[in-house]
Amino acid sequence: MTVAALGVDVGGTKLVAATLTAGGQVIERRRLETPARDADQLVATLRALIDELGGDGLPVGIGVAGLIDPAGRVRYGPNIGVRDLPLADLLRDVAGGEVTLVNDANAAALGEQRAGAGRGRDAVLLFTLGTGVGGGIVLGGQLQEGAHGFGGEVGHLIVEDGGRPCPCGNRGCIEAYASGTAIGLAARDRLVDQEVTTALRDDTELTGRSVTDAAIAGDALAQSVLVDVGRWLGVAAAGLVNVLDPEVILLGGGAARSTAPWIVPAARAALAERVLGAQMRPLPAIELTELGDDAGMIGAGLLALSRAHQPVGGGR
C-alpha cells in the first residue's frame, strides 16, 4: 500500500494519527494523550508525530474541534483549551509542505463521504451525536466550510425558538434535544410525573448512556425519550434537506449506534412529515456511519490530499 497522506484527529483527551492510502485506508497508526490546555506541548507533540509518520512533503490534515479559519488558525478550540493558535504555520516546516486544518466534525463528514457510509454519493449530511451534536456537509463531492471556515455547525440549527438552553448560549438548538447530555436531562424532566413507572427512578446520575441502557432493557419511559430525540433530529434534518437536498443523512458519534432502534425510525417519520413536497421527491436515506472514531482522522488526511492536488487559486 502506498502512503498518500497523514491524517490527525485532535480530541480533548486523545490524539490519533495515521498514514493513509489515497482511498482512506489506514496504514500505520499512533494514539497518544492530548496535551490539552498546553499549546506549546500540543505543538511539540504534533511536530514529533509528523516527523515520525510524515514529513518530506506528505500532505498533512489535522481535525480539531472548534472554529478553524482558512489560514489554519485555531480561533477557538474549547476541547483542547486554546485560542488564536496559528497551528498550520507552526507545523509547516516539519511537514515539508502545506498543513490543512479543519473542524473535526467537518472532517468526519468528508471521511464518511469519501471512504465510509457515504461513498459513491456526492451530497452527504452528517450529524454526530455525543456529548454535543456536531456534523458536516458535503455537496458536489466537496466539503462545505463556508466563507470563514466556520460552516457545517448543524448542531446549532435552532429547532424551537426559545426552547431548551444550549451550551453555546442560544436556546432551542438541536444539540439541546439530541445530544447524550440532552437525553439525560430529558429523562430527568419526565420523572417529575410521579405516576410514571420506570427503572430510571433509581438512577442518581441519569446520563445518556444510562437512559440508553434502560431502553435496551425494555424500559418504556427510556424508549420514549429516545423516540423524542429521533423526532427532533428529523425536524432538524427536514430544514436542512429543504435547503441542501442531500442524498443521504448519516448519524454517527457515540450516542447514535446504541440508540438507533428508536431514533432512526422516529427521525425518518419526522423528516417525511416536514420535507417540502415529500410525496413528489426522493427522500434521503437516514443511515449510520461506518468509520467510527477514525472518520475525522481519515477525512482530514483526504482533505489535505485533495488540496495538495488543487491548482494554485483552487480555493477551499
PDB file of C-alpha atoms in Angstrom:
ATOM      1  CA  MET A   1       0.000   0.000   0.000  1.00  0.00           C
ATOM      2  CA  THR A   2       1.258   3.445  -0.931  1.00  0.00           C
ATOM      3  CA  VAL A   3       1.187   6.218   1.644  1.00  0.00           C
ATOM      4  CA  ALA A   4      -0.704   9.206   0.253  1.00  0.00           C
ATOM      5  CA  ALA A   5      -1.438  11.418   3.288  1.00  0.00           C
ATOM      6  CA  LEU A   6      -1.190  11.794   7.039  1.00  0.00           C
ATOM      7  CA  GLY A   7      -4.405  12.364   8.976  1.00  0.00           C
ATOM      8  CA  VAL A   8      -4.623  13.535  12.574  1.00  0.00           C
ATOM      9  CA  ASP A   9      -7.631  13.893  14.897  1.00  0.00           C
ATOM     10  CA  VAL A  10      -7.019  16.077  17.940  1.00  0.00           C
ATOM     11  CA  GLY A  11      -9.603  15.336  20.593  1.00  0.00           C
ATOM     12  CA  GLY A  12      -9.995  16.621  24.118  1.00  0.00           C
ATOM     13  CA  THR A  13      -8.424  13.514  25.657  1.00  0.00           C
ATOM     14  CA  LYS A  14      -6.808  11.563  22.818  1.00  0.00           C
ATOM     15  CA  LEU A  15      -4.824  12.385  19.718  1.00  0.00           C
ATOM     16  CA  VAL A  16      -4.901   9.839  16.884  1.00  0.00           C
ATOM     17  CA  ALA A  17      -2.727   9.983  13.769  1.00  0.00           C
ATOM     18  CA  ALA A  18      -2.324   7.605  10.834  1.00  0.00           C
ATOM     19  CA  THR A  19      -0.781   7.385   7.410  1.00  0.00           C
ATOM     20  CA  LEU A  20      -3.430   6.737   4.760  1.00  0.00           C
ATOM     21  CA  THR A  21      -3.802   5.466   1.238  1.00  0.00           C
ATOM     22  CA  ALA A  22      -5.492   7.647  -1.368  1.00  0.00           C
ATOM     23  CA  GLY A  23      -8.690   5.698  -0.686  1.00  0.00           C
ATOM     24  CA  GLY A  24      -8.605   6.368   3.062  1.00  0.00           C
ATOM     25  CA  GLN A  25      -7.269   3.011   4.252  1.00  0.00           C
ATOM     26  CA  VAL A  26      -5.188   3.223   7.438  1.00  0.00           C
ATOM     27  CA  ILE A  27      -1.597   2.026   7.061  1.00  0.00           C
ATOM     28  CA  GLU A  28       0.207   2.983  10.258  1.00  0.00           C
ATOM     29  CA  ARG A  29      -1.415   4.429  13.361  1.00  0.00           C
ATOM     30  CA  ARG A  30      -0.371   6.238  16.529  1.00  0.00           C
ATOM     31  CA  ARG A  31      -2.501   7.148  19.559  1.00  0.00           C
ATOM     32  CA  LEU A  32      -1.423   9.497  22.344  1.00  0.00           C
ATOM     33  CA  GLU A  33      -2.969  11.508  25.148  1.00  0.00           C
ATOM     34  CA  THR A  34      -3.777  15.052  24.082  1.00  0.00           C
ATOM     35  CA  PRO A  35      -1.758  17.666  25.998  1.00  0.00           C
ATOM     36  CA  ALA A  36      -4.853  19.811  26.357  1.00  0.00           C
ATOM     37  CA  ARG A  37      -4.582  23.392  27.650  1.00  0.00           C
ATOM     38  CA  ASP A  38      -0.864  23.484  26.889  1.00  0.00           C
ATOM     39  CA  ALA A  39      -0.430  24.980  23.437  1.00  0.00           C
ATOM     40  CA  ASP A  40       3.361  24.594  23.404  1.00  0.00           C
ATOM     41  CA  GLN A  41       3.187  20.918  24.328  1.00  0.00           C
ATOM     42  CA  LEU A  42       0.414  20.306  21.796  1.00  0.00           C
ATOM     43  CA  VAL A  43       2.531  21.807  19.029  1.00  0.00           C
ATOM     44  CA  ALA A  44       5.575  19.802  20.150  1.00  0.00           C
ATOM     45  CA  THR A  45       3.560  16.556  20.168  1.00  0.00           C
ATOM     46  CA  LEU A  46       2.165  17.181  16.693  1.00  0.00           C
ATOM     47  CA  ARG A  47       5.595  18.096  15.341  1.00  0.00           C
ATOM     48  CA  ALA A  48       7.038  14.846  16.676  1.00  0.00           C
ATOM     49  CA  LEU A  49       4.182  12.811  15.151  1.00  0.00           C
ATOM     50  CA  ILE A  50       4.540  14.469  11.763  1.00  0.00           C
ATOM     51  CA  ASP A  51       8.281  13.956  11.854  1.00  0.00           C
ATOM     52  CA  GLU A  52       7.793  10.262  12.648  1.00  0.00           C
ATOM     53  CA  LEU A  53       4.959   9.442  10.254  1.00  0.00           C
ATOM     54  CA  GLY A  54       5.053  12.151   7.629  1.00  0.00           C
ATOM     55  CA  GLY A  55       7.425  14.853   6.539  1.00  0.00           C
ATOM     56  CA  ASP A  56       9.056  15.087   3.119  1.00  0.00           C
ATOM     57  CA  GLY A  57       6.052  16.917   1.713  1.00  0.00           C
ATOM     58  CA  LEU A  58       3.411  14.310   2.571  1.00  0.00           C
ATOM     59  CA  PRO A  59       0.016  16.080   2.753  1.00  0.00           C
ATOM     60  CA  VAL A  60      -0.929  16.556   6.405  1.00  0.00           C
ATOM     61  CA  GLY A  61      -4.526  17.103   7.517  1.00  0.00           C
ATOM     62  CA  ILE A  62      -5.494  17.820  11.116  1.00  0.00           C
ATOM     63  CA  GLY A  63      -9.025  17.813  12.517  1.00  0.00           C
ATOM     64  CA  VAL A  64      -9.662  19.890  15.631  1.00  0.00           C
ATOM     65  CA  ALA A  65     -12.907  20.551  17.492  1.00  0.00           C
ATOM     66  CA  GLY A  66     -13.674  24.250  17.321  1.00  0.00           C
ATOM     67  CA  LEU A  67     -13.507  27.218  14.987  1.00  0.00           C
ATOM     68  CA  ILE A  68     -10.795  26.864  12.347  1.00  0.00           C
ATOM     69  CA  ASP A  69     -10.176  29.666   9.869  1.00  0.00           C
ATOM     70  CA  PRO A  70      -8.937  29.257   6.269  1.00  0.00           C
ATOM     71  CA  ALA A  71      -5.394  30.232   7.285  1.00  0.00           C
ATOM     72  CA  GLY A  72      -5.130  27.191   9.550  1.00  0.00           C
ATOM     73  CA  ARG A  73      -5.510  29.077  12.809  1.00  0.00           C
ATOM     74  CA  VAL A  74      -7.462  27.564  15.688  1.00  0.00           C
ATOM     75  CA  ARG A  75      -9.606  30.557  16.583  1.00  0.00           C
ATOM     76  CA  TYR A  76     -11.288  28.720  19.426  1.00  0.00           C
ATOM     77  CA  GLY A  77     -10.657  25.121  20.467  1.00  0.00           C
ATOM     78  CA  PRO A  78     -12.711  24.533  23.626  1.00  0.00           C
ATOM     79  CA  ASN A  79     -11.831  20.840  23.947  1.00  0.00           C
ATOM     80  CA  ILE A  80      -8.100  21.500  23.899  1.00  0.00           C
ATOM     81  CA  GLY A  81      -8.173  24.856  25.675  1.00  0.00           C
ATOM     82  CA  VAL A  82      -6.506  27.049  23.023  1.00  0.00           C
ATOM     83  CA  ARG A  83      -7.404  30.287  21.254  1.00  0.00           C
ATOM     84  CA  ASP A  84      -5.879  32.036  18.242  1.00  0.00           C
ATOM     85  CA  LEU A  85      -3.229  29.367  17.737  1.00  0.00           C
ATOM     86  CA  PRO A  86      -1.609  29.546  14.243  1.00  0.00           C
ATOM     87  CA  LEU A  87      -1.197  25.785  14.202  1.00  0.00           C
ATOM     88  CA  ALA A  88      -0.652  25.281  10.464  1.00  0.00           C
ATOM     89  CA  ASP A  89       2.169  27.845  10.432  1.00  0.00           C
ATOM     90  CA  LEU A  90       3.812  26.186  13.426  1.00  0.00           C
ATOM     91  CA  LEU A  91       3.842  22.765  11.732  1.00  0.00           C
ATOM     92  CA  ARG A  92       4.604  23.643   8.113  1.00  0.00           C
ATOM     93  CA  ASP A  93       8.383  23.342   8.341  1.00  0.00           C
ATOM     94  CA  VAL A  94       8.387  19.841   9.863  1.00  0.00           C
ATOM     95  CA  ALA A  95       5.720  18.696   7.398  1.00  0.00           C
ATOM     96  CA  GLY A  96       7.806  19.890   4.469  1.00  0.00           C
ATOM     97  CA  GLY A  97       4.730  21.395   2.826  1.00  0.00           C
ATOM     98  CA  GLU A  98       1.252  22.722   3.469  1.00  0.00           C
ATOM     99  CA  VAL A  99      -0.720  21.642   6.526  1.00  0.00           C
ATOM    100  CA  THR A 100      -4.532  21.573   6.305  1.00  0.00           C
ATOM    101  CA  LEU A 101      -6.551  22.311   9.427  1.00  0.00           C
ATOM    102  CA  VAL A 102     -10.276  21.563   9.544  1.00  0.00           C
ATOM    103  CA  ASN A 103     -13.045  21.304  12.110  1.00  0.00           C
ATOM    104  CA  ASP A 104     -13.165  17.696  13.304  1.00  0.00           C
ATOM    105  CA  ALA A 105     -16.851  17.120  12.527  1.00  0.00           C
ATOM    106  CA  ASN A 106     -16.422  18.602   9.041  1.00  0.00           C
ATOM    107  CA  ALA A 107     -13.506  16.236   8.575  1.00  0.00           C
ATOM    108  CA  ALA A 108     -15.669  13.314   9.703  1.00  0.00           C
ATOM    109  CA  ALA A 109     -18.320  14.237   7.125  1.00  0.00           C
ATOM    110  CA  LEU A 110     -15.734  14.177   4.354  1.00  0.00           C
ATOM    111  CA  GLY A 111     -14.214  10.948   5.660  1.00  0.00           C
ATOM    112  CA  GLU A 112     -17.579   9.190   5.569  1.00  0.00           C
ATOM    113  CA  GLN A 113     -18.345  10.615   2.109  1.00  0.00           C
ATOM    114  CA  ARG A 114     -15.021   9.539   0.636  1.00  0.00           C
ATOM    115  CA  ALA A 115     -14.342   6.275   2.471  1.00  0.00           C
ATOM    116  CA  GLY A 116     -17.327   5.346   4.654  1.00  0.00           C
ATOM    117  CA  ALA A 117     -21.099   5.079   4.584  1.00  0.00           C
ATOM    118  CA  GLY A 118     -21.458   7.981   2.145  1.00  0.00           C
ATOM    119  CA  ARG A 119     -19.039   6.788  -0.518  1.00  0.00           C
ATOM    120  CA  GLY A 120     -20.469   6.936  -4.008  1.00  0.00           C
ATOM    121  CA  ARG A 121     -22.731   9.843  -3.007  1.00  0.00           C
ATOM    122  CA  ASP A 122     -21.869  13.449  -3.781  1.00  0.00           C
ATOM    123  CA  ALA A 123     -24.294  15.107  -1.345  1.00  0.00           C
ATOM    124  CA  VAL A 124     -23.985  13.972   2.280  1.00  0.00           C
ATOM    125  CA  LEU A 125     -25.246  15.463   5.547  1.00  0.00           C
ATOM    126  CA  LEU A 126     -23.724  14.209   8.796  1.00  0.00           C
ATOM    127  CA  PHE A 127     -24.946  14.514  12.381  1.00  0.00           C
ATOM    128  CA  THR A 128     -22.599  13.299  15.122  1.00  0.00           C
ATOM    129  CA  LEU A 129     -24.276  12.587  18.455  1.00  0.00           C
ATOM    130  CA  GLY A 130     -22.089  12.614  21.534  1.00  0.00           C
ATOM    131  CA  THR A 131     -21.720  14.952  24.482  1.00  0.00           C
ATOM    132  CA  GLY A 132     -22.882  17.585  21.978  1.00  0.00           C
ATOM    133  CA  VAL A 133     -24.130  17.453  18.394  1.00  0.00           C
ATOM    134  CA  GLY A 134     -21.727  18.143  15.548  1.00  0.00           C
ATOM    135  CA  GLY A 135     -21.761  17.435  11.878  1.00  0.00           C
ATOM    136  CA  GLY A 136     -20.774  18.488   8.419  1.00  0.00           C
ATOM    137  CA  ILE A 137     -21.981  18.966   4.868  1.00  0.00           C
ATOM    138  CA  VAL A 138     -20.574  17.645   1.596  1.00  0.00           C
ATOM    139  CA  LEU A 139     -22.142  18.888  -1.655  1.00  0.00           C
ATOM    140  CA  GLY A 140     -20.945  18.091  -5.148  1.00  0.00           C
ATOM    141  CA  GLY A 141     -18.310  15.896  -3.511  1.00  0.00           C
ATOM    142  CA  GLN A 142     -16.767  18.944  -1.804  1.00  0.00           C
ATOM    143  CA  LEU A 143     -16.707  19.792   1.883  1.00  0.00           C
ATOM    144  CA  GLN A 144     -18.703  22.937   2.635  1.00  0.00           C
ATOM    145  CA  GLU A 145     -16.927  25.087   5.216  1.00  0.00           C
ATOM    146  CA  GLY A 146     -18.422  28.477   4.400  1.00  0.00           C
ATOM    147  CA  ALA A 147     -16.797  31.845   3.809  1.00  0.00           C
ATOM    148  CA  HIS A 148     -14.736  31.852   7.018  1.00  0.00           C
ATOM    149  CA  GLY A 149     -14.265  28.135   7.695  1.00  0.00           C
ATOM    150  CA  PHE A 150     -16.962  28.062  10.369  1.00  0.00           C
ATOM    151  CA  GLY A 151     -19.741  26.362   8.382  1.00  0.00           C
ATOM    152  CA  GLY A 152     -21.283  22.960   8.997  1.00  0.00           C
ATOM    153  CA  GLU A 153     -22.352  23.551  12.621  1.00  0.00           C
ATOM    154  CA  VAL A 154     -25.560  21.567  12.199  1.00  0.00           C
ATOM    155  CA  GLY A 155     -25.830  21.014  15.955  1.00  0.00           C
ATOM    156  CA  HIS A 156     -26.698  24.663  16.396  1.00  0.00           C
ATOM    157  CA  LEU A 157     -29.581  24.769  13.980  1.00  0.00           C
ATOM    158  CA  ILE A 158     -32.424  26.181  16.094  1.00  0.00           C
ATOM    159  CA  VAL A 159     -35.454  23.873  16.013  1.00  0.00           C
ATOM    160  CA  GLU A 160     -37.518  25.562  18.742  1.00  0.00           C
ATOM    161  CA  ASP A 161     -37.335  29.311  19.274  1.00  0.00           C
ATOM    162  CA  GLY A 162     -36.879  29.998  22.973  1.00  0.00           C
ATOM    163  CA  GLY A 163     -36.551  26.282  23.680  1.00  0.00           C
ATOM    164  CA  ARG A 164     -34.143  24.383  25.881  1.00  0.00           C
ATOM    165  CA  PRO A 165     -30.863  26.163  26.734  1.00  0.00           C
ATOM    166  CA  CYS A 166     -27.848  25.043  24.695  1.00  0.00           C
ATOM    167  CA  PRO A 167     -24.239  25.146  25.936  1.00  0.00           C
ATOM    168  CA  CYS A 168     -23.473  27.563  23.076  1.00  0.00           C
ATOM    169  CA  GLY A 169     -25.590  30.236  24.802  1.00  0.00           C
ATOM    170  CA  ASN A 170     -28.599  30.075  22.498  1.00  0.00           C
ATOM    171  CA  ARG A 171     -31.882  28.304  23.185  1.00  0.00           C
ATOM    172  CA  GLY A 172     -33.597  25.669  21.098  1.00  0.00           C
ATOM    173  CA  CYS A 173     -30.562  24.278  19.208  1.00  0.00           C
ATOM    174  CA  ILE A 174     -30.821  20.646  18.137  1.00  0.00           C
ATOM    175  CA  GLU A 175     -27.857  19.976  20.453  1.00  0.00           C
ATOM    176  CA  ALA A 176     -30.170  20.753  23.366  1.00  0.00           C
ATOM    177  CA  TYR A 177     -32.533  17.968  22.240  1.00  0.00           C
ATOM    178  CA  ALA A 178     -30.397  15.218  20.708  1.00  0.00           C
ATOM    179  CA  SER A 179     -27.010  15.088  22.449  1.00  0.00           C
ATOM    180  CA  GLY A 180     -26.061  12.488  25.036  1.00  0.00           C
ATOM    181  CA  THR A 181     -26.284  15.214  27.666  1.00  0.00           C
ATOM    182  CA  ALA A 182     -29.759  16.221  26.451  1.00  0.00           C
ATOM    183  CA  ILE A 183     -31.000  12.633  26.646  1.00  0.00           C
ATOM    184  CA  GLY A 184     -30.197  12.510  30.353  1.00  0.00           C
ATOM    185  CA  LEU A 185     -31.823  15.885  31.004  1.00  0.00           C
ATOM    186  CA  ALA A 186     -34.975  14.915  29.086  1.00  0.00           C
ATOM    187  CA  ALA A 187     -35.330  11.739  31.155  1.00  0.00           C
ATOM    188  CA  ARG A 188     -34.967  13.777  34.332  1.00  0.00           C
ATOM    189  CA  ASP A 189     -37.808  16.052  33.198  1.00  0.00           C
ATOM    190  CA  ARG A 190     -40.055  13.018  32.644  1.00  0.00           C
ATOM    191  CA  LEU A 191     -39.528  11.851  36.215  1.00  0.00           C
ATOM    192  CA  VAL A 192     -41.448  14.862  37.519  1.00  0.00           C
ATOM    193  CA  ASP A 193     -44.559  12.782  36.889  1.00  0.00           C
ATOM    194  CA  GLN A 194     -44.554  10.564  39.967  1.00  0.00           C
ATOM    195  CA  GLU A 195     -47.081   8.153  38.453  1.00  0.00           C
ATOM    196  CA  VAL A 196     -44.679   7.016  35.730  1.00  0.00           C
ATOM    197  CA  THR A 197     -43.114   3.648  36.461  1.00  0.00           C
ATOM    198  CA  THR A 198     -39.505   3.378  35.329  1.00  0.00           C
ATOM    199  CA  ALA A 199     -36.232   1.860  36.474  1.00  0.00           C
ATOM    200  CA  LEU A 200     -34.646   5.279  35.896  1.00  0.00           C
ATOM    201  CA  ARG A 201     -36.009   6.471  39.239  1.00  0.00           C
ATOM    202  CA  ASP A 202     -33.222   4.525  40.893  1.00  0.00           C
ATOM    203  CA  ASP A 203     -30.557   6.180  38.704  1.00  0.00           C
ATOM    204  CA  THR A 204     -28.900   9.034  40.599  1.00  0.00           C
ATOM    205  CA  GLU A 205     -26.948  10.350  37.585  1.00  0.00           C
ATOM    206  CA  LEU A 206     -29.281   9.869  34.589  1.00  0.00           C
ATOM    207  CA  THR A 207     -26.771  10.099  31.765  1.00  0.00           C
ATOM    208  CA  GLY A 208     -27.472   9.482  28.105  1.00  0.00           C
ATOM    209  CA  ARG A 209     -25.713   6.146  28.482  1.00  0.00           C
ATOM    210  CA  SER A 210     -27.871   5.017  31.391  1.00  0.00           C
ATOM    211  CA  VAL A 211     -31.071   6.049  29.605  1.00  0.00           C
ATOM    212  CA  THR A 212     -29.964   4.085  26.541  1.00  0.00           C
ATOM    213  CA  ASP A 213     -29.133   1.038  28.671  1.00  0.00           C
ATOM    214  CA  ALA A 214     -32.597   1.221  30.232  1.00  0.00           C
ATOM    215  CA  ALA A 215     -34.201   1.457  26.782  1.00  0.00           C
ATOM    216  CA  ILE A 216     -32.298  -1.632  25.634  1.00  0.00           C
ATOM    217  CA  ALA A 217     -33.545  -3.430  28.757  1.00  0.00           C
ATOM    218  CA  GLY A 218     -37.138  -2.584  27.776  1.00  0.00           C
ATOM    219  CA  ASP A 219     -37.879   0.475  29.904  1.00  0.00           C
ATOM    220  CA  ALA A 220     -40.824   2.249  28.232  1.00  0.00           C
ATOM    221  CA  LEU A 221     -40.013   5.733  29.508  1.00  0.00           C
ATOM    222  CA  ALA A 222     -36.396   5.491  28.347  1.00  0.00           C
ATOM    223  CA  GLN A 223     -37.541   4.295  24.937  1.00  0.00           C
ATOM    224  CA  SER A 224     -39.991   7.189  24.626  1.00  0.00           C
ATOM    225  CA  VAL A 225     -37.203   9.657  25.436  1.00  0.00           C
ATOM    226  CA  LEU A 226     -35.118   8.249  22.587  1.00  0.00           C
ATOM    227  CA  VAL A 227     -38.088   8.378  20.214  1.00  0.00           C
ATOM    228  CA  ASP A 228     -38.393  12.075  21.048  1.00  0.00           C
ATOM    229  CA  VAL A 229     -34.690  12.529  20.282  1.00  0.00           C
ATOM    230  CA  GLY A 230     -35.238  10.953  16.885  1.00  0.00           C
ATOM    231  CA  ARG A 231     -38.227  13.167  16.206  1.00  0.00           C
ATOM    232  CA  TRP A 232     -36.222  16.301  16.945  1.00  0.00           C
ATOM    233  CA  LEU A 233     -33.429  15.073  14.698  1.00  0.00           C
ATOM    234  CA  GLY A 234     -35.983  14.596  11.942  1.00  0.00           C
ATOM    235  CA  VAL A 235     -37.204  18.161  12.437  1.00  0.00           C
ATOM    236  CA  ALA A 236     -33.649  19.492  12.108  1.00  0.00           C
ATOM    237  CA  ALA A 237     -32.906  17.239   9.161  1.00  0.00           C
ATOM    238  CA  ALA A 238     -36.047  18.364   7.316  1.00  0.00           C
ATOM    239  CA  GLY A 239     -34.980  22.005   7.434  1.00  0.00           C
ATOM    240  CA  LEU A 240     -31.547  21.134   6.118  1.00  0.00           C
ATOM    241  CA  VAL A 241     -32.939  18.837   3.428  1.00  0.00           C
ATOM    242  CA  ASN A 242     -35.145  21.660   2.167  1.00  0.00           C
ATOM    243  CA  VAL A 243     -32.037  23.827   1.781  1.00  0.00           C
ATOM    244  CA  LEU A 244     -29.358  21.305   0.748  1.00  0.00           C
ATOM    245  CA  ASP A 245     -31.145  18.310  -0.821  1.00  0.00           C
ATOM    246  CA  PRO A 246     -28.605  15.646   0.288  1.00  0.00           C
ATOM    247  CA  GLU A 247     -28.647  12.077  -0.981  1.00  0.00           C
ATOM    248  CA  VAL A 248     -28.120  10.605   2.476  1.00  0.00           C
ATOM    249  CA  ILE A 249     -28.179  11.689   6.113  1.00  0.00           C
ATOM    250  CA  LEU A 250     -25.620   9.916   8.261  1.00  0.00           C
ATOM    251  CA  LEU A 251     -25.793   9.558  12.043  1.00  0.00           C
ATOM    252  CA  GLY A 252     -22.525   8.992  13.874  1.00  0.00           C
ATOM    253  CA  GLY A 253     -20.927   9.512  17.244  1.00  0.00           C
ATOM    254  CA  GLY A 254     -21.040   7.536  20.441  1.00  0.00           C
ATOM    255  CA  ALA A 255     -24.768   8.017  21.074  1.00  0.00           C
ATOM    256  CA  ALA A 256     -26.009   7.144  17.590  1.00  0.00           C
ATOM    257  CA  ARG A 257     -25.463   3.413  17.147  1.00  0.00           C
ATOM    258  CA  SER A 258     -26.819   2.284  20.512  1.00  0.00           C
ATOM    259  CA  THR A 259     -29.919   4.459  20.224  1.00  0.00           C
ATOM    260  CA  ALA A 260     -30.564   3.703  16.543  1.00  0.00           C
ATOM    261  CA  PRO A 261     -33.525   1.320  17.049  1.00  0.00           C
ATOM    262  CA  TRP A 262     -35.538   4.255  18.421  1.00  0.00           C
ATOM    263  CA  ILE A 263     -34.065   7.411  16.928  1.00  0.00           C
ATOM    264  CA  VAL A 264     -33.723   6.305  13.304  1.00  0.00           C
ATOM    265  CA  PRO A 265     -37.386   5.323  12.679  1.00  0.00           C
ATOM    266  CA  ALA A 266     -38.589   8.431  14.522  1.00  0.00           C
ATOM    267  CA  ALA A 267     -36.234  10.673  12.537  1.00  0.00           C
ATOM    268  CA  ARG A 268     -37.372   9.145   9.259  1.00  0.00           C
ATOM    269  CA  ALA A 269     -41.028   9.720  10.141  1.00  0.00           C
ATOM    270  CA  ALA A 270     -40.481  13.335  11.244  1.00  0.00           C
ATOM    271  CA  LEU A 271     -38.426  14.028   8.133  1.00  0.00           C
ATOM    272  CA  ALA A 272     -41.126  12.665   5.830  1.00  0.00           C
ATOM    273  CA  GLU A 273     -43.781  14.788   7.544  1.00  0.00           C
ATOM    274  CA  ARG A 274     -41.860  18.038   7.118  1.00  0.00           C
ATOM    275  CA  VAL A 275     -39.856  17.977   3.885  1.00  0.00           C
ATOM    276  CA  LEU A 276     -41.236  20.196   1.160  1.00  0.00           C
ATOM    277  CA  GLY A 277     -43.031  18.127  -1.485  1.00  0.00           C
ATOM    278  CA  ALA A 278     -42.278  14.864   0.337  1.00  0.00           C
ATOM    279  CA  GLN A 279     -44.687  12.900  -1.892  1.00  0.00           C
ATOM    280  CA  MET A 280     -43.101  14.231  -5.079  1.00  0.00           C
ATOM    281  CA  ARG A 281     -39.397  13.741  -4.401  1.00  0.00           C
ATOM    282  CA  PRO A 282     -36.939  11.079  -3.263  1.00  0.00           C
ATOM    283  CA  LEU A 283     -36.270  11.429   0.439  1.00  0.00           C
ATOM    284  CA  PRO A 284     -32.700  10.986   1.646  1.00  0.00           C
ATOM    285  CA  ALA A 285     -31.960   7.772   3.471  1.00  0.00           C
ATOM    286  CA  ILE A 286     -31.006   8.035   7.152  1.00  0.00           C
ATOM    287  CA  GLU A 287     -28.166   5.630   7.884  1.00  0.00           C
ATOM    288  CA  LEU A 288     -25.438   5.022  10.443  1.00  0.00           C
ATOM    289  CA  THR A 289     -21.819   5.899   9.786  1.00  0.00           C
ATOM    290  CA  GLU A 290     -19.156   3.248   9.172  1.00  0.00           C
ATOM    291  CA  LEU A 291     -15.768   4.679  10.155  1.00  0.00           C
ATOM    292  CA  GLY A 292     -16.393   5.235  13.854  1.00  0.00           C
ATOM    293  CA  ASP A 293     -13.736   7.288  15.633  1.00  0.00           C
ATOM    294  CA  ASP A 294     -11.489   7.151  12.557  1.00  0.00           C
ATOM    295  CA  ALA A 295     -13.793   9.314  10.429  1.00  0.00           C
ATOM    296  CA  GLY A 296     -12.270  12.663  11.388  1.00  0.00           C
ATOM    297  CA  MET A 297      -8.697  11.451  11.053  1.00  0.00           C
ATOM    298  CA  ILE A 298      -9.369   9.903   7.641  1.00  0.00           C
ATOM    299  CA  GLY A 299     -11.336  12.907   6.430  1.00  0.00           C
ATOM    300  CA  ALA A 300      -8.628  15.360   7.487  1.00  0.00           C
ATOM    301  CA  GLY A 301      -5.969  13.372   5.650  1.00  0.00           C
ATOM    302  CA  LEU A 302      -8.043  13.025   2.483  1.00  0.00           C
ATOM    303  CA  LEU A 303      -8.905  16.730   2.548  1.00  0.00           C
ATOM    304  CA  ALA A 304      -5.196  17.569   2.731  1.00  0.00           C
ATOM    305  CA  LEU A 305      -4.533  15.184  -0.146  1.00  0.00           C
ATOM    306  CA  SER A 306      -7.220  16.748  -2.332  1.00  0.00           C
ATOM    307  CA  ARG A 307      -5.970  20.271  -1.632  1.00  0.00           C
ATOM    308  CA  ALA A 308      -2.411  19.257  -2.419  1.00  0.00           C
ATOM    309  CA  HIS A 309      -3.647  18.321  -5.905  1.00  0.00           C
ATOM    310  CA  GLN A 310      -5.596  21.541  -6.462  1.00  0.00           C
ATOM    311  CA  PRO A 311      -4.137  24.155  -8.807  1.00  0.00           C
ATOM    312  CA  VAL A 312      -2.978  27.404  -7.238  1.00  0.00           C
ATOM    313  CA  GLY A 313      -6.047  29.517  -6.513  1.00  0.00           C
ATOM    314  CA  GLY A 314      -8.267  26.401  -6.440  1.00  0.00           C
ATOM    315  CA  GLY A 315      -9.991  27.563  -3.263  1.00  0.00           C
ATOM    316  CA  ARG A 316     -11.176  25.702  -0.174  1.00  0.00           C
TER     317      ARG A 316
END
